[in-house]
């Protein structure tokens, strides 16, 4: 018998590498620079309670105009991570300054304390499904409490880092294809935009196909990423499809997207992607608020870009946890 070709192990090996590298109604607490944080319990699970942190300017909740929302899902290979890590706060501050309510959520870590095998991808499947379910629960909570929170449910966007980016891409994919979890949300509900910082879609059916047009999507990915593939890793019909592969699919199908390749960068883009406020603001304004259906590919040299002053200000990290 011929030996099993080593390239056929690339997909499960990639999944293994990815998975090994990575109070209800509380009063808002002021962090700094007029940024407030409110922590809310949004779901009970058998193993844990799930909370969300709502970040906005101090005056946002009392303004007459409801604010758009950016839901954020943290990274950590579905094994670890926290919704309020200090390095996420500048991203939330920037969103709040733009008049967008930032909501950072908990989700169950489906691969925590799990043994991962290169021959088994079912645990990763389950972890993604659990994360999407929790994201939908958070979305449902926002929809049901929109008036009290002063948010615009017609403009809820998603963003995520690494495993969080995988989650938000899968969430929009689930809605577009009316997969079972989509029943958790109103039938006519759609996210208005998706921001993926080093994300991918895990598919058992070859390249992901959408039955309905996906939300305008911003892809940011390092072309040297060895954790979440920049392009794709595929074994027969099963594959992990990264930003380059997904952008190609969007372009061919005529879906709106912006794809920023971070030249020479690795999986650090899962974090540093959020340190590009100009590109993020441009995408949200043009694609989400102004409804442009552009298709764009661009390259950025991270060595020529430094975080803006807004990303280096001091902030409180222990308020209202």
C-alpha positions as a Markdown table, in Angstrom:
| # | Residue | x | y | z |
|---|---|---|---|---|
| 1 | Unk | 0.0 | 0.0 | 0.0 |
| 2 | Unk | 1.3 | 3.4 | -0.9 |
| 3 | Unk | 1.8 | 5.8 | 2.1 |
| 4 | Unk | -0.9 | 8.3 | 2.7 |
| 5 | Unk | 0.2 | 11.5 | 1.0 |
| 6 | Unk | 1.5 | 13.9 | 3.7 |
| 7 | Unk | -0.3 | 16.9 | 2.1 |
| 8 | Unk | -3.6 | 15.3 | 3.0 |
| 9 | Unk | -2.8 | 15.9 | 6.7 |
| 10 | Unk | -2.4 | 19.7 | 6.1 |
| 11 | Unk | -6.1 | 20.5 | 7.0 |
| 12 | Unk | -6.3 | 18.7 | 10.3 |
| 13 | Unk | -2.8 | 19.8 | 11.2 |
| 14 | Unk | -3.8 | 23.4 | 10.5 |
| 15 | Unk | -6.8 | 23.0 | 12.8 |
| 16 | Unk | -4.5 | 21.6 | 15.5 |
| 17 | Unk | -2.1 | 24.5 | 15.1 |
| 18 | Unk | -4.9 | 27.0 | 15.2 |
| 19 | Unk | -6.4 | 25.4 | 18.3 |
| 20 | Unk | -3.1 | 25.3 | 20.2 |
| 21 | Unk | -1.7 | 28.8 | 19.5 |
| 22 | Unk | -4.0 | 30.9 | 20.4 |
| 23 | Unk | -24.0 | 41.5 | 36.9 |
| 24 | Unk | -27.3 | 42.1 | 35.2 |
| 25 | Unk | -28.3 | 45.8 | 34.6 |
| 26 | Unk | -25.1 | 47.1 | 36.3 |
| 27 | Unk | -24.7 | 50.9 | 36.3 |
| 28 | Unk | -22.2 | 52.2 | 33.7 |
| 29 | Unk | -18.7 | 52.8 | 34.9 |
| 30 | Unk | -16.6 | 55.6 | 33.4 |
| 31 | Unk | -13.2 | 54.3 | 32.1 |
| 32 | Unk | -11.6 | 57.4 | 30.7 |
| 33 | Unk | -12.0 | 60.1 | 28.0 |
| 34 | Unk | -15.8 | 60.0 | 28.6 |
| 35 | Unk | -16.0 | 56.3 | 27.7 |
| 36 | Unk | -18.5 | 54.3 | 29.8 |
| 37 | Unk | -18.8 | 50.6 | 30.3 |
| 38 | Unk | -21.9 | 48.7 | 31.3 |
| 39 | Unk | -21.8 | 45.0 | 32.0 |
| 40 | Unk | -25.0 | 43.0 | 31.5 |
| 41 | Unk | -25.9 | 39.3 | 31.8 |
| 42 | Unk | -27.4 | 38.1 | 28.6 |
| 43 | Unk | -27.6 | 34.3 | 28.8 |
| 44 | Unk | -27.4 | 31.4 | 31.1 |
| 45 | Unk | -25.7 | 28.2 | 30.0 |
| 46 | Unk | -25.2 | 24.9 | 31.8 |
| 47 | Unk | -21.5 | 25.6 | 32.3 |
| 48 | Unk | -21.4 | 29.3 | 32.7 |
| 49 | Unk | -23.2 | 32.7 | 32.6 |
| 50 | Unk | -22.6 | 34.9 | 29.6 |
| 51 | Unk | -22.1 | 38.7 | 29.9 |
| 52 | Unk | -21.6 | 41.6 | 27.5 |
| 53 | Unk | -19.8 | 44.8 | 28.1 |
| 54 | Unk | -21.4 | 47.9 | 26.4 |
| 55 | Unk | -19.0 | 50.7 | 25.6 |
| 56 | Unk | -20.1 | 54.2 | 24.5 |
| 57 | Unk | -19.7 | 57.8 | 25.3 |
| 58 | Unk | -21.2 | 59.0 | 28.6 |
| 59 | Unk | -24.0 | 60.9 | 26.8 |
| 60 | Unk | -24.9 | 58.2 | 24.2 |
| 61 | Unk | -27.6 | 56.5 | 26.1 |
| 62 | Unk | -29.6 | 59.7 | 26.6 |
| 63 | Unk | -29.2 | 61.0 | 23.1 |
| 64 | Unk | -32.4 | 61.2 | 21.0 |
| 65 | Unk | -30.9 | 59.2 | 18.1 |
| 66 | Unk | -30.4 | 55.5 | 18.6 |
| 67 | Unk | -26.8 | 54.4 | 17.9 |
| 68 | Unk | -25.6 | 51.7 | 15.5 |
| 69 | Unk | -23.9 | 48.7 | 17.2 |
| 70 | Unk | -20.6 | 46.9 | 16.7 |
| 71 | Unk | -20.7 | 43.5 | 18.3 |
| 72 | Unk | -17.2 | 42.2 | 19.0 |
| 73 | Unk | -16.0 | 38.6 | 19.6 |
| 74 | Unk | -12.6 | 38.0 | 21.1 |
| 75 | Unk | -10.0 | 35.6 | 20.0 |
| 76 | Unk | -8.2 | 32.7 | 21.7 |
| 77 | Unk | -8.5 | 29.5 | 19.6 |
| 78 | Unk | -11.8 | 28.7 | 21.3 |
| 79 | Unk | -9.7 | 27.7 | 24.3 |
| 80 | Unk | -9.1 | 30.9 | 26.1 |
| 81 | Unk | -9.7 | 34.7 | 26.0 |
| 82 | Unk | -11.7 | 37.4 | 27.7 |
| 83 | Unk | -14.1 | 40.0 | 26.4 |
| 84 | Unk | -12.4 | 42.9 | 28.2 |
| 85 | Unk | -8.7 | 42.4 | 27.6 |
| 86 | Unk | -6.9 | 45.8 | 27.8 |
| 87 | Unk | -5.7 | 45.7 | 24.2 |
| 88 | Unk | -9.3 | 45.7 | 22.9 |
| 89 | Unk | -10.3 | 48.8 | 24.8 |
| 90 | Unk | -8.8 | 51.3 | 22.3 |
| 91 | Unk | -10.8 | 49.7 | 19.5 |
| 92 | Unk | -14.0 | 50.2 | 21.6 |
| 93 | Unk | -13.0 | 53.8 | 22.4 |
| 94 | Unk | -12.5 | 54.6 | 18.7 |
| 95 | Unk | -15.9 | 53.1 | 17.8 |
| 96 | Unk | -17.6 | 55.1 | 20.6 |
| 97 | Unk | -16.0 | 58.3 | 19.3 |
| 98 | Unk | -17.5 | 57.6 | 15.9 |
| 99 | Unk | -21.0 | 57.3 | 17.4 |
| 100 | Unk | -21.1 | 53.5 | 17.4 |
| 101 | Unk | -22.0 | 51.5 | 20.5 |
| 102 | Unk | -19.4 | 48.7 | 21.0 |
| 103 | Unk | -20.6 | 45.5 | 22.6 |
| 104 | Unk | -18.0 | 42.9 | 23.6 |
| 105 | Unk | -19.4 | 39.5 | 24.5 |
| 106 | Unk | -18.6 | 36.3 | 26.3 |
| 107 | Unk | -19.0 | 33.0 | 24.5 |
| 108 | Unk | -18.4 | 29.4 | 25.6 |
| 109 | Unk | -14.9 | 28.1 | 24.9 |
| 110 | Unk | -15.7 | 24.9 | 23.2 |
| 111 | Unk | -12.1 | 23.6 | 23.0 |
| 112 | Unk | -11.1 | 24.6 | 26.5 |
| 113 | Unk | -9.5 | 21.6 | 28.3 |
| 114 | Unk | -10.2 | 19.4 | 25.3 |
| 115 | Unk | -7.7 | 17.1 | 23.7 |
| 116 | Unk | -7.3 | 17.9 | 20.0 |
| 117 | Unk | -6.3 | 15.3 | 17.4 |
| 118 | Unk | -5.1 | 16.1 | 13.9 |
| 119 | Unk | -7.4 | 13.3 | 12.7 |
| 120 | Unk | -10.6 | 14.7 | 14.2 |
| 121 | Unk | -12.2 | 18.0 | 13.3 |
| 122 | Unk | -15.6 | 17.5 | 15.0 |
| 123 | Unk | -14.5 | 19.3 | 18.2 |
| 124 | Unk | -13.6 | 22.4 | 16.2 |
| 125 | Unk | -17.0 | 22.1 | 14.4 |
| 126 | Unk | -18.8 | 22.0 | 17.8 |
| 127 | Unk | -16.8 | 24.9 | 19.2 |
| 128 | Unk | -17.7 | 27.1 | 16.3 |
| 129 | Unk | -21.3 | 26.2 | 16.5 |
| 130 | Unk | -21.4 | 27.0 | 20.2 |
| 131 | Unk | -19.7 | 30.4 | 19.7 |
| 132 | Unk | -22.2 | 31.3 | 16.9 |
| 133 | Unk | -25.1 | 30.2 | 19.2 |
| 134 | Unk | -23.9 | 32.5 | 21.9 |
| 135 | Unk | -23.3 | 35.4 | 19.5 |
| 136 | Unk | -26.9 | 35.0 | 18.3 |
| 137 | Unk | -28.1 | 35.0 | 21.9 |
| 138 | Unk | -26.3 | 38.3 | 22.4 |
| 139 | Unk | -27.8 | 39.7 | 19.3 |
| 140 | Unk | -31.3 | 38.6 | 20.3 |
| 141 | Unk | -30.8 | 40.3 | 23.7 |
| 142 | Unk | -29.9 | 43.6 | 22.0 |
| 143 | Unk | -32.9 | 43.4 | 19.7 |
| 144 | Unk | -35.3 | 42.7 | 22.7 |
| 145 | Unk | -33.8 | 45.5 | 24.8 |
| 146 | Unk | -33.1 | 48.0 | 22.1 |
| 147 | Unk | -35.2 | 50.8 | 23.5 |
| 148 | Unk | -33.6 | 50.7 | 27.0 |
| 149 | Unk | -30.2 | 50.5 | 25.5 |
| 150 | Unk | -30.9 | 53.2 | 22.9 |
| 151 | Unk | -29.5 | 51.2 | 20.0 |
| 152 | Unk | -30.6 | 50.9 | 16.3 |
| 153 | Unk | -31.4 | 47.3 | 15.6 |
| 154 | Unk | -31.5 | 48.0 | 11.9 |
| 155 | Unk | -27.7 | 48.6 | 12.0 |
| 156 | Unk | -26.0 | 45.9 | 14.0 |
| 157 | Unk | -22.5 | 45.0 | 12.8 |
| 158 | Unk | -20.1 | 42.2 | 13.7 |
| 159 | Unk | -16.4 | 42.2 | 14.3 |
| 160 | Unk | -14.0 | 39.5 | 15.6 |
| 161 | Unk | -10.4 | 38.7 | 16.2 |
| 162 | Unk | -9.0 | 35.2 | 15.2 |
| 163 | Unk | -11.4 | 32.7 | 16.7 |
| 164 | Unk | -13.8 | 35.6 | 17.0 |
| 165 | Unk | -13.4 | 36.4 | 13.3 |
| 166 | Unk | -14.1 | 32.8 | 12.5 |
| 167 | Unk | -17.2 | 33.1 | 14.6 |
| 168 | Unk | -18.6 | 36.3 | 13.0 |
| 169 | Unk | -17.9 | 34.9 | 9.5 |
| 170 | Unk | -19.8 | 31.7 | 10.4 |
| 171 | Unk | -22.6 | 33.7 | 11.9 |
| 172 | Unk | -23.3 | 35.7 | 8.7 |
| 173 | Unk | -22.9 | 32.5 | 6.7 |
| 174 | Unk | -25.4 | 30.8 | 8.9 |
| 175 | Unk | -28.0 | 33.5 | 8.4 |
| 176 | Unk | -27.4 | 33.7 | 4.6 |
| 177 | Unk | -27.9 | 29.9 | 4.3 |
| 178 | Unk | -30.8 | 29.7 | 6.8 |
| 179 | Unk | -28.9 | 27.0 | 8.8 |
| 180 | Unk | -30.7 | 25.7 | 12.0 |
| 181 | Unk | -29.2 | 28.3 | 14.4 |
| 182 | Unk | -30.5 | 31.1 | 12.3 |
| 183 | Unk | -34.0 | 30.4 | 13.8 |
| 184 | Unk | -32.7 | 32.1 | 17.0 |
| 185 | Unk | -33.1 | 35.5 | 15.3 |
| 186 | Unk | -36.1 | 37.2 | 13.5 |
| 187 | Unk | -36.4 | 35.8 | 10.0 |
| 188 | Unk | -35.9 | 39.2 | 8.3 |
| 189 | Unk | -32.9 | 40.1 | 10.5 |
| 190 | Unk | -29.5 | 40.6 | 8.8 |
| 191 | Unk | -26.2 | 42.0 | 10.1 |
| 192 | Unk | -25.3 | 45.2 | 8.3 |
| 193 | Unk | -21.5 | 44.6 | 8.1 |
| 194 | Unk | -18.8 | 42.1 | 9.1 |
| 195 | Unk | -15.3 | 42.9 | 10.1 |
| 196 | Unk | -12.9 | 40.0 | 10.2 |
| 197 | Unk | -9.4 | 40.3 | 11.6 |
| 198 | Unk | -7.6 | 37.1 | 10.5 |
| 199 | Unk | -10.6 | 34.9 | 10.1 |
| 200 | Unk | -11.7 | 31.9 | 8.1 |
| 201 | Unk | -14.7 | 29.7 | 7.4 |
| 202 | Unk | -14.5 | 25.9 | 8.1 |
| 203 | Unk | -16.5 | 24.0 | 5.5 |
| 204 | Unk | -17.3 | 20.4 | 4.9 |
| 205 | Unk | -18.8 | 21.2 | 1.4 |
| 206 | Unk | -15.9 | 22.7 | -0.4 |
| 207 | Unk | -15.7 | 26.5 | -1.0 |
| 208 | Unk | -18.3 | 28.3 | 1.0 |
| 209 | Unk | -21.4 | 29.2 | -1.0 |
| 210 | Unk | -24.0 | 31.7 | 0.0 |
| 211 | Unk | -27.7 | 31.3 | -0.8 |
| 212 | Unk | -28.3 | 35.0 | 0.0 |
| 213 | Unk | -25.9 | 37.9 | -0.4 |
| 214 | Unk | -23.7 | 38.2 | 2.7 |
| 215 | Unk | -23.3 | 41.4 | 4.6 |
| 216 | Unk | -20.6 | 43.8 | 3.3 |
| 217 | Unk | -17.4 | 42.3 | 4.7 |
| 218 | Unk | -14.0 | 43.8 | 5.6 |
| 219 | Unk | -11.2 | 41.2 | 5.6 |
| 220 | Unk | -7.9 | 42.0 | 7.2 |
| 221 | Unk | -5.2 | 39.2 | 7.1 |
| 222 | Unk | -1.5 | 38.8 | 7.2 |
| 223 | Unk | -0.1 | 37.0 | 4.1 |
| 224 | Unk | 2.4 | 35.1 | 6.4 |
| 225 | Unk | -0.3 | 33.8 | 8.8 |
| 226 | Unk | 0.5 | 30.2 | 9.8 |
| 227 | Unk | -2.3 | 29.9 | 12.3 |
| 228 | Unk | -5.4 | 30.8 | 10.3 |
| 229 | Unk | -4.6 | 30.4 | 6.6 |
| 230 | Unk | -4.4 | 33.5 | 4.6 |
| 231 | Unk | -5.6 | 31.6 | 1.6 |
| 232 | Unk | -7.0 | 28.1 | 2.3 |
| 233 | Unk | -6.1 | 24.6 | 3.3 |
| 234 | Unk | -8.4 | 22.0 | 1.7 |
| 235 | Unk | -8.7 | 18.2 | 1.8 |
| 236 | Unk | -11.3 | 16.9 | -0.7 |
| 237 | Unk | -14.5 | 18.7 | 0.3 |
| 238 | Unk | -13.3 | 19.7 | 3.8 |
| 239 | Unk | -11.4 | 23.0 | 4.1 |
| 240 | Unk | -10.4 | 26.0 | 6.2 |
| 241 | Unk | -11.0 | 29.0 | 3.9 |
| 242 | Unk | -9.1 | 32.2 | 4.8 |
| 243 | Unk | -9.6 | 35.8 | 3.7 |
| 244 | Unk | -8.0 | 35.5 | 0.3 |
| 245 | Unk | -10.1 | 32.5 | -0.7 |
| 246 | Unk | -13.3 | 34.2 | 0.7 |
| 247 | Unk | -12.5 | 37.5 | -1.0 |
| 248 | Unk | -12.1 | 35.6 | -4.3 |
| 249 | Unk | -15.5 | 34.0 | -3.8 |
| 250 | Unk | -17.1 | 37.4 | -3.0 |
| 251 | Unk | -15.6 | 38.9 | -6.1 |
| 252 | Unk | -16.8 | 36.2 | -8.4 |
| 253 | Unk | -20.3 | 36.3 | -6.9 |
| 254 | Unk | -20.5 | 40.1 | -7.0 |
| 255 | Unk | -20.8 | 40.5 | -3.2 |
| 256 | Unk | -19.5 | 43.7 | -1.5 |
| 257 | Unk | -16.2 | 43.5 | 0.3 |
| 258 | Unk | -12.9 | 45.2 | 1.1 |
| 259 | Unk | -9.8 | 43.0 | 1.5 |
| 260 | Unk | -6.7 | 44.4 | 3.1 |
| 261 | Unk | -3.6 | 42.2 | 2.8 |
| 262 | Unk | -1.1 | 43.0 | 5.5 |
| 263 | Unk | 2.2 | 42.4 | 3.7 |
| 264 | Unk | 4.7 | 40.3 | 5.6 |
| 265 | Unk | 2.5 | 40.0 | 8.6 |
| 266 | Unk | 1.6 | 36.9 | 10.6 |
| 267 | Unk | -1.3 | 36.1 | 12.8 |
| 268 | Unk | -0.6 | 39.3 | 14.8 |
| 269 | Unk | -3.1 | 40.9 | 12.4 |
| 270 | Unk | -5.8 | 39.4 | 14.6 |
| 271 | Unk | -5.0 | 42.2 | 17.0 |
| 272 | Unk | -3.2 | 44.8 | 14.9 |
| 273 | Unk | -6.0 | 44.9 | 12.4 |
| 274 | Unk | -8.0 | 46.8 | 15.0 |
| 275 | Unk | -5.2 | 49.5 | 15.0 |
| 276 | Unk | -6.3 | 50.7 | 11.6 |
| 277 | Unk | -9.1 | 53.2 | 12.5 |
| 278 | Unk | -8.9 | 55.0 | 9.2 |
| 279 | Unk | -9.6 | 51.9 | 7.2 |
| 280 | Unk | -12.3 | 50.7 | 9.6 |
| 281 | Unk | -14.0 | 54.0 | 9.7 |
| 282 | Unk | -13.9 | 54.3 | 5.9 |
| 283 | Unk | -15.4 | 50.8 | 5.5 |
| 284 | Unk | -18.2 | 51.4 | 7.9 |
| 285 | Unk | -19.1 | 54.7 | 6.4 |
| 286 | Unk | -18.9 | 53.7 | 2.8 |
| 287 | Unk | -20.2 | 50.1 | 2.9 |
| 288 | Unk | -22.6 | 50.2 | 5.9 |
| 289 | Unk | -23.9 | 53.7 | 6.2 |
| 290 | Unk | -23.8 | 54.7 | 2.5 |
| 291 | Unk | -24.6 | 51.3 | 1.2 |
| 292 | Unk | -21.9 | 51.1 | -1.5 |
| 293 | Unk | -21.4 | 47.7 | -3.1 |
| 294 | Unk | -17.8 | 48.1 | -3.9 |
| 295 | Unk | -15.3 | 45.3 | -4.3 |
| 296 | Unk | -11.8 | 46.2 | -3.3 |
| 297 | Unk | -8.4 | 44.5 | -2.8 |
| 298 | Unk | -5.5 | 46.5 | -1.2 |
| 299 | Unk | -2.2 | 45.8 | 0.4 |
| 300 | Unk | -0.8 | 47.5 | 3.5 |
| 301 | Unk | 2.7 | 47.5 | 4.8 |
| 302 | Unk | 2.4 | 47.3 | 8.5 |
| 303 | Unk | 6.0 | 48.6 | 9.0 |
| 304 | Unk | 4.9 | 51.9 | 7.6 |
| 305 | Unk | 1.9 | 52.3 | 10.0 |
| 306 | Unk | 1.9 | 53.0 | 13.7 |
| 307 | Unk | -1.1 | 53.1 | 16.0 |
| 308 | Unk | -2.6 | 56.6 | 16.2 |
| 309 | Unk | -2.4 | 58.5 | 19.5 |
| 310 | Unk | -6.0 | 57.3 | 20.3 |
| 311 | Unk | -4.6 | 53.8 | 20.6 |
| 312 | Unk | -1.9 | 54.7 | 23.2 |
| 313 | Unk | -3.9 | 56.7 | 25.7 |
| 314 | Unk | -4.1 | 55.2 | 29.3 |
| 315 | Unk | -7.3 | 53.6 | 30.3 |
| 316 | Unk | -8.8 | 51.8 | 33.3 |
| 317 | Unk | -8.9 | 48.0 | 33.0 |
| 318 | Unk | -10.5 | 47.0 | 36.2 |
| 319 | Unk | -13.7 | 49.1 | 36.2 |
| 320 | Unk | -17.0 | 47.3 | 36.6 |
| 321 | Unk | -15.7 | 43.8 | 35.7 |
